[in-house]
């Protein structure tokens, strides 16, 4: 069992929990995720690792209520426990594999949208620990929906907050701030964008024009998180990839976002999964058990 040591509401429908999970805390790196199950019959829920403390043996998870399982999860209290946690899953951020000098020479721009701020945070924090100050844009619909601002402020080189309605910070979507920074003379070697798929799609369309290499973190529907079920199938550079084992980070200029968003909605129904099984043949895998 994995005990919840602390829990807090970050904003409407978004929660953070500190969970005792020493083996995951000892090994996880920025960019990775985990899957939790509340009880034996519970749904497997993939979640962002927002922070970790190797000494205390804890991981911080952030989640948004999107359905019945996450609603139940939000009702858990300090002292309650998860039945299972599997992780760390996925490949760590490419940045963690770079030589320290190579990393220090890079000008890095992070673009975080909404709940996507949670997976951006450990990357920026890890970079600060390596002596690298990254610029970070955080976008939220309104001031009330902004999360982790003080935490991000403490680790970012420059933090640019933007709200769609202009209720706080700059006004407009994250793409507007990218354009503004570039026209103010800022230059970057790489952009890392994490947020809703539609945001990552539009960030990539812009950064393609700006010739700015861009990494995105994909979070399609996942079931097993081990490459067996086929749920998280994506098309990247014309090749079939599975976000849970080949990602979650990919070259954003190679990701087929329209296909990913369409597949995400088709996968939700039994009929849709049967259609995908027919269309995708062997690469569908079908290991989730939901599509026969
Ligand atoms: P949101 O809809 O509030 O959007 C956050 C920000 O993204 C906006 O403020 C805006 O600046 C930007 N954005 C949105 N649409 C845009 C567009 N068309 N063009 C340019 N910028 C745009 O975000 P939310 O409600 O927090 O997002 C929830 C979604 O994020 C869920 O679908 C969840 O699955 C996904 N998510 C993704 C990751 C990941 O790893 N990629 C992590 C957590 C959550
Ligand atoms: Fe990726 Fe099953 S969640 S293949």
mmCIF file of C-alpha atoms in Angstrom, residues 46-292:
data_model
loop_
_atom_site.group_PDB
_atom_site.id
_atom_site.type_symbol
_atom_site.label_atom_id
_atom_site.label_comp_id
_atom_site.label_asym_id
_atom_site.label_seq_id
_atom_site.Cartn_x
_atom_site.Cartn_y
_atom_site.Cartn_z
ATOM 1 C CA UNK A 46 -1.601 7.506 -15.438
ATOM 2 C CA UNK A 47 -0.316 10.524 -13.529
ATOM 3 C CA UNK A 48 2.353 13.132 -13.780
ATOM 4 C CA UNK A 49 5.215 13.007 -11.274
ATOM 5 C CA UNK A 50 5.317 16.665 -10.267
ATOM 6 C CA UNK A 51 8.117 16.376 -7.711
ATOM 7 C CA UNK A 52 10.029 13.781 -5.711
ATOM 8 C CA UNK A 53 12.126 13.631 -2.568
ATOM 9 C CA UNK A 54 14.640 10.782 -2.648
ATOM 10 C CA UNK A 55 15.523 11.190 1.053
ATOM 11 C CA UNK A 56 11.946 11.175 2.293
ATOM 12 C CA UNK A 57 10.980 8.482 -0.240
ATOM 13 C CA UNK A 58 8.010 10.468 -1.522
ATOM 14 C CA UNK A 59 6.559 11.494 -4.865
ATOM 15 C CA UNK A 60 4.145 14.355 -5.526
ATOM 16 C CA UNK A 61 1.353 13.624 -7.977
ATOM 17 C CA UNK A 62 -0.956 16.184 -9.562
ATOM 18 C CA UNK A 63 -4.300 15.281 -11.126
ATOM 19 C CA UNK A 64 -7.418 16.900 -12.507
ATOM 20 C CA UNK A 65 -10.902 15.497 -11.955
ATOM 21 C CA UNK A 66 -11.961 14.263 -15.394
ATOM 22 C CA UNK A 67 -14.232 11.303 -14.539
ATOM 23 C CA UNK A 68 -15.538 9.004 -11.814
ATOM 24 C CA UNK A 69 -12.137 7.539 -10.845
ATOM 25 C CA UNK A 70 -10.349 10.858 -10.444
ATOM 26 C CA UNK A 71 -13.394 12.181 -8.547
ATOM 27 C CA UNK A 72 -13.050 9.245 -6.107
ATOM 28 C CA UNK A 73 -9.331 9.878 -5.903
ATOM 29 C CA UNK A 74 -9.904 13.502 -4.941
ATOM 30 C CA UNK A 75 -11.934 12.281 -1.945
ATOM 31 C CA UNK A 76 -8.953 10.383 -0.494
ATOM 32 C CA UNK A 77 -7.506 11.974 2.630
ATOM 33 C CA UNK A 78 -4.124 12.106 4.331
ATOM 34 C CA UNK A 79 -3.607 8.660 5.893
ATOM 35 C CA UNK A 80 -5.514 6.839 3.115
ATOM 36 C CA UNK A 81 -3.502 4.723 0.686
ATOM 37 C CA UNK A 82 -3.361 3.579 -2.932
ATOM 38 C CA UNK A 83 -3.464 -0.180 -3.507
ATOM 39 C CA UNK A 84 -0.831 -0.061 -6.292
ATOM 40 C CA UNK A 85 1.531 2.401 -7.847
ATOM 41 C CA UNK A 86 3.604 1.360 -10.852
ATOM 42 C CA UNK A 87 6.534 3.475 -11.938
ATOM 43 C CA UNK A 88 8.559 5.279 -12.861
ATOM 44 C CA UNK A 89 7.218 4.710 -16.400
ATOM 45 C CA UNK A 90 8.235 6.198 -19.731
ATOM 46 C CA UNK A 91 11.562 7.613 -20.784
ATOM 47 C CA UNK A 92 13.085 10.514 -18.858
ATOM 48 C CA UNK A 93 13.456 13.887 -20.539
ATOM 49 C CA UNK A 94 16.299 13.981 -23.099
ATOM 50 C CA UNK A 95 17.762 16.874 -21.108
ATOM 51 C CA UNK A 96 18.678 14.478 -18.290
ATOM 52 C CA UNK A 97 20.956 12.573 -20.712
ATOM 53 C CA UNK A 98 22.905 15.623 -21.875
ATOM 54 C CA UNK A 99 26.424 16.474 -20.875
ATOM 55 C CA UNK A 100 26.477 19.228 -18.185
ATOM 56 C CA UNK A 101 28.452 21.677 -20.367
ATOM 57 C CA UNK A 102 26.208 21.050 -23.387
ATOM 58 C CA UNK A 103 23.180 21.696 -21.191
ATOM 59 C CA UNK A 104 24.573 24.934 -19.750
ATOM 60 C CA UNK A 105 25.130 26.275 -23.285
ATOM 61 C CA UNK A 106 21.473 25.780 -24.220
ATOM 62 C CA UNK A 107 18.812 28.471 -24.094
ATOM 63 C CA UNK A 108 15.684 26.581 -23.114
ATOM 64 C CA UNK A 109 12.085 27.752 -23.254
ATOM 65 C CA UNK A 110 9.373 25.780 -21.456
ATOM 66 C CA UNK A 111 5.728 26.309 -22.351
ATOM 67 C CA UNK A 112 3.275 24.973 -19.772
ATOM 68 C CA UNK A 113 -0.481 24.986 -20.319
ATOM 69 C CA UNK A 114 -2.937 24.481 -17.447
ATOM 70 C CA UNK A 115 -2.375 21.133 -15.697
ATOM 71 C CA UNK A 116 0.676 20.691 -17.954
ATOM 72 C CA UNK A 117 2.456 23.007 -15.498
ATOM 73 C CA UNK A 118 2.839 19.985 -13.177
ATOM 74 C CA UNK A 119 5.097 17.910 -15.507
ATOM 75 C CA UNK A 120 7.047 21.034 -16.505
ATOM 76 C CA UNK A 121 7.946 21.871 -12.890
ATOM 77 C CA UNK A 122 10.315 18.904 -12.157
ATOM 78 C CA UNK A 123 12.206 19.553 -15.405
ATOM 79 C CA UNK A 124 12.780 23.229 -14.592
ATOM 80 C CA UNK A 125 13.699 22.363 -10.995
ATOM 81 C CA UNK A 126 16.160 19.680 -12.153
ATOM 82 C CA UNK A 127 17.753 22.177 -14.594
ATOM 83 C CA UNK A 128 18.169 24.742 -11.809
ATOM 84 C CA UNK A 129 19.971 22.080 -9.758
ATOM 85 C CA UNK A 130 22.352 21.651 -12.752
ATOM 86 C CA UNK A 131 22.969 25.425 -12.847
ATOM 87 C CA UNK A 132 20.708 26.071 -15.848
ATOM 88 C CA UNK A 133 18.113 28.848 -15.687
ATOM 89 C CA UNK A 134 15.324 28.162 -18.172
ATOM 90 C CA UNK A 135 12.646 30.604 -19.313
ATOM 91 C CA UNK A 136 9.129 29.400 -18.581
ATOM 92 C CA UNK A 137 5.769 30.483 -19.980
ATOM 93 C CA UNK A 138 2.775 29.317 -17.961
ATOM 94 C CA UNK A 139 -0.665 29.729 -19.504
ATOM 95 C CA UNK A 140 -4.022 29.383 -17.782
ATOM 96 C CA UNK A 141 -7.553 30.249 -18.838
ATOM 97 C CA UNK A 142 -7.966 32.651 -15.907
ATOM 98 C CA UNK A 143 -6.038 33.718 -12.800
ATOM 99 C CA UNK A 144 -8.023 31.258 -10.633
ATOM 100 C CA UNK A 145 -6.870 28.282 -12.716
ATOM 101 C CA UNK A 146 -3.165 29.038 -12.449
ATOM 102 C CA UNK A 147 -1.234 26.392 -10.472
ATOM 103 C CA UNK A 148 2.221 26.143 -8.871
ATOM 104 C CA UNK A 149 3.162 29.792 -9.494
ATOM 105 C CA UNK A 150 5.390 30.266 -6.372
ATOM 106 C CA UNK A 151 7.058 26.882 -6.952
ATOM 107 C CA UNK A 152 7.814 27.739 -10.582
ATOM 108 C CA UNK A 153 8.970 31.260 -9.668
ATOM 109 C CA UNK A 154 11.566 29.689 -7.349
ATOM 110 C CA UNK A 155 13.184 27.556 -10.066
ATOM 111 C CA UNK A 156 12.676 29.409 -13.391
ATOM 112 C CA UNK A 157 15.173 31.878 -14.863
ATOM 113 C CA UNK A 158 12.341 34.102 -16.087
ATOM 114 C CA UNK A 159 8.701 33.256 -15.531
ATOM 115 C CA UNK A 160 6.055 34.642 -17.897
ATOM 116 C CA UNK A 161 2.474 34.113 -16.787
ATOM 117 C CA UNK A 162 -0.293 34.566 -19.308
ATOM 118 C CA UNK A 163 -4.045 34.199 -18.959
ATOM 119 C CA UNK A 164 -6.462 33.770 -21.862
ATOM 120 C CA UNK A 165 -8.786 36.432 -20.431
ATOM 121 C CA UNK A 166 -6.032 38.789 -19.269
ATOM 122 C CA UNK A 167 -7.102 38.470 -15.615
ATOM 123 C CA UNK A 168 -3.454 38.047 -14.518
ATOM 124 C CA UNK A 169 -0.021 38.491 -16.074
ATOM 125 C CA UNK A 170 0.115 38.866 -19.825
ATOM 126 C CA UNK A 171 -3.032 38.533 -21.893
ATOM 127 C CA UNK A 172 -3.743 35.777 -24.433
ATOM 128 C CA UNK A 173 -2.685 32.210 -25.044
ATOM 129 C CA UNK A 174 0.836 30.853 -24.637
ATOM 130 C CA UNK A 175 1.494 31.152 -28.386
ATOM 131 C CA UNK A 176 1.054 34.937 -28.140
ATOM 132 C CA UNK A 177 3.735 35.130 -25.420
ATOM 133 C CA UNK A 178 6.134 32.985 -27.493
ATOM 134 C CA UNK A 179 5.694 35.413 -30.394
ATOM 135 C CA UNK A 180 6.146 38.418 -28.085
ATOM 136 C CA UNK A 181 9.346 37.054 -26.531
ATOM 137 C CA UNK A 182 10.854 36.279 -29.920
ATOM 138 C CA UNK A 183 9.960 39.723 -31.263
ATOM 139 C CA UNK A 184 11.500 41.244 -28.097
ATOM 140 C CA UNK A 185 14.780 39.616 -29.256
ATOM 141 C CA UNK A 186 14.827 36.438 -27.125
ATOM 142 C CA UNK A 187 16.537 33.483 -28.785
ATOM 143 C CA UNK A 188 16.128 29.862 -27.828
ATOM 144 C CA UNK A 189 17.750 26.572 -28.868
ATOM 145 C CA UNK A 190 14.884 24.354 -27.800
ATOM 146 C CA UNK A 191 11.269 24.646 -26.674
ATOM 147 C CA UNK A 192 9.565 22.088 -24.439
ATOM 148 C CA UNK A 193 5.780 22.366 -24.531
ATOM 149 C CA UNK A 194 3.491 20.432 -22.195
ATOM 150 C CA UNK A 195 -0.251 20.937 -21.895
ATOM 151 C CA UNK A 196 -3.472 20.061 -23.698
ATOM 152 C CA UNK A 197 -2.921 18.501 -27.129
ATOM 153 C CA UNK A 198 -4.525 21.437 -28.894
ATOM 154 C CA UNK A 199 -2.037 23.787 -27.208
ATOM 155 C CA UNK A 200 0.929 21.596 -28.159
ATOM 156 C CA UNK A 201 -0.342 21.441 -31.753
ATOM 157 C CA UNK A 202 -0.493 25.238 -32.052
ATOM 158 C CA UNK A 203 2.824 25.762 -30.260
ATOM 159 C CA UNK A 204 4.422 23.355 -32.757
ATOM 160 C CA UNK A 205 2.851 25.092 -35.770
ATOM 161 C CA UNK A 206 4.369 28.354 -34.524
ATOM 162 C CA UNK A 207 7.799 26.984 -33.567
ATOM 163 C CA UNK A 208 8.052 25.244 -36.952
ATOM 164 C CA UNK A 209 7.732 28.692 -38.547
ATOM 165 C CA UNK A 210 10.290 30.052 -36.063
ATOM 166 C CA UNK A 211 12.583 27.068 -36.790
ATOM 167 C CA UNK A 212 12.746 26.351 -33.075
ATOM 168 C CA UNK A 213 13.107 22.608 -32.292
ATOM 169 C CA UNK A 214 10.265 21.593 -29.977
ATOM 170 C CA UNK A 215 9.698 18.651 -27.672
ATOM 171 C CA UNK A 216 6.189 17.794 -26.490
ATOM 172 C CA UNK A 217 4.955 15.396 -23.814
ATOM 173 C CA UNK A 218 2.041 13.324 -25.051
ATOM 174 C CA UNK A 219 -0.610 11.985 -22.714
ATOM 175 C CA UNK A 220 -3.071 9.956 -24.760
ATOM 176 C CA UNK A 221 -5.333 7.397 -23.058
ATOM 177 C CA UNK A 222 -3.180 4.772 -21.357
ATOM 178 C CA UNK A 223 -4.201 1.409 -19.898
ATOM 179 C CA UNK A 224 -1.205 -0.759 -18.966
ATOM 180 C CA UNK A 225 1.626 1.755 -19.409
ATOM 181 C CA UNK A 226 3.972 -1.006 -20.577
ATOM 182 C CA UNK A 227 3.537 -1.047 -24.362
ATOM 183 C CA UNK A 228 1.222 -4.087 -24.365
ATOM 184 C CA UNK A 229 -2.303 -2.720 -24.724
ATOM 185 C CA UNK A 230 -1.876 -0.342 -27.649
ATOM 186 C CA UNK A 231 -4.104 2.338 -26.121
ATOM 187 C CA UNK A 232 -1.526 5.119 -26.332
ATOM 188 C CA UNK A 233 -0.663 4.600 -30.017
ATOM 189 C CA UNK A 234 0.553 7.691 -31.878
ATOM 190 C CA UNK A 235 1.851 8.575 -35.292
ATOM 191 C CA UNK A 236 5.245 10.289 -35.064
ATOM 192 C CA UNK A 237 7.146 11.036 -38.268
ATOM 193 C CA UNK A 238 4.966 8.513 -40.116
ATOM 194 C CA UNK A 239 5.836 5.735 -37.663
ATOM 195 C CA UNK A 240 3.702 4.021 -35.031
ATOM 196 C CA UNK A 241 4.875 4.909 -31.511
ATOM 197 C CA UNK A 242 3.506 4.146 -28.063
ATOM 198 C CA UNK A 243 3.598 7.097 -25.684
ATOM 199 C CA UNK A 244 4.108 4.957 -22.583
ATOM 200 C CA UNK A 245 7.322 3.255 -23.728
ATOM 201 C CA UNK A 246 8.639 5.321 -26.664
ATOM 202 C CA UNK A 247 7.712 8.615 -24.952
ATOM 203 C CA UNK A 248 5.978 10.413 -23.425
ATOM 204 C CA UNK A 249 8.276 13.046 -24.992
ATOM 205 C CA UNK A 250 8.574 13.307 -28.763
ATOM 206 C CA UNK A 251 9.786 15.713 -31.434
ATOM 207 C CA UNK A 252 6.697 17.937 -31.613
ATOM 208 C CA UNK A 253 7.293 18.780 -35.274
ATOM 209 C CA UNK A 254 6.898 15.087 -36.121
ATOM 210 C CA UNK A 255 3.755 14.350 -34.083
ATOM 211 C CA UNK A 256 0.453 13.977 -35.948
ATOM 212 C CA UNK A 257 -1.706 15.867 -33.418
ATOM 213 C CA UNK A 258 -4.899 15.705 -35.504
ATOM 214 C CA UNK A 259 -4.675 11.919 -35.649
ATOM 215 C CA UNK A 260 -3.868 11.751 -31.906
ATOM 216 C CA UNK A 261 -6.868 13.924 -30.958
ATOM 217 C CA UNK A 262 -9.209 12.016 -33.292
ATOM 218 C CA UNK A 263 -7.997 8.647 -31.981
ATOM 219 C CA UNK A 264 -8.408 9.844 -28.390
ATOM 220 C CA UNK A 265 -12.109 10.522 -28.933
ATOM 221 C CA UNK A 266 -12.745 7.349 -31.014
ATOM 222 C CA UNK A 267 -11.039 5.162 -28.370
ATOM 223 C CA UNK A 268 -13.573 6.201 -25.714
ATOM 224 C CA UNK A 269 -16.400 3.986 -27.047
ATOM 225 C CA UNK A 270 -16.568 0.209 -27.548
ATOM 226 C CA UNK A 271 -17.612 0.722 -31.158
ATOM 227 C CA UNK A 272 -14.700 3.131 -31.659
ATOM 228 C CA UNK A 273 -12.189 0.643 -30.258
ATOM 229 C CA UNK A 274 -13.541 -2.098 -32.564
ATOM 230 C CA UNK A 275 -13.137 0.290 -35.519
ATOM 231 C CA UNK A 276 -9.554 1.085 -34.500
ATOM 232 C CA UNK A 277 -8.779 -2.641 -34.103
ATOM 233 C CA UNK A 278 -9.875 -3.209 -37.711
ATOM 234 C CA UNK A 279 -8.041 -0.194 -39.100
ATOM 235 C CA UNK A 280 -4.802 -0.598 -37.164
ATOM 236 C CA UNK A 281 -4.351 -4.363 -37.613
ATOM 237 C CA UNK A 282 -1.361 -5.831 -35.788
ATOM 238 C CA UNK A 283 -0.138 -2.522 -34.418
ATOM 239 C CA UNK A 284 -3.436 -2.080 -32.538
ATOM 240 C CA UNK A 285 -2.142 -4.721 -30.023
ATOM 241 C CA UNK A 286 -5.576 -5.035 -28.369
ATOM 242 C CA UNK A 287 -4.058 -5.988 -25.031
ATOM 243 C CA UNK A 288 -6.387 -3.685 -23.121
ATOM 244 C CA UNK A 289 -9.097 -6.353 -23.459
ATOM 245 C CA UNK A 290 -11.646 -3.741 -24.454
ATOM 246 C CA UNK A 291 -11.787 -4.338 -28.192
ATOM 247 C CA UNK A 292 -11.839 -8.136 -28.451
#
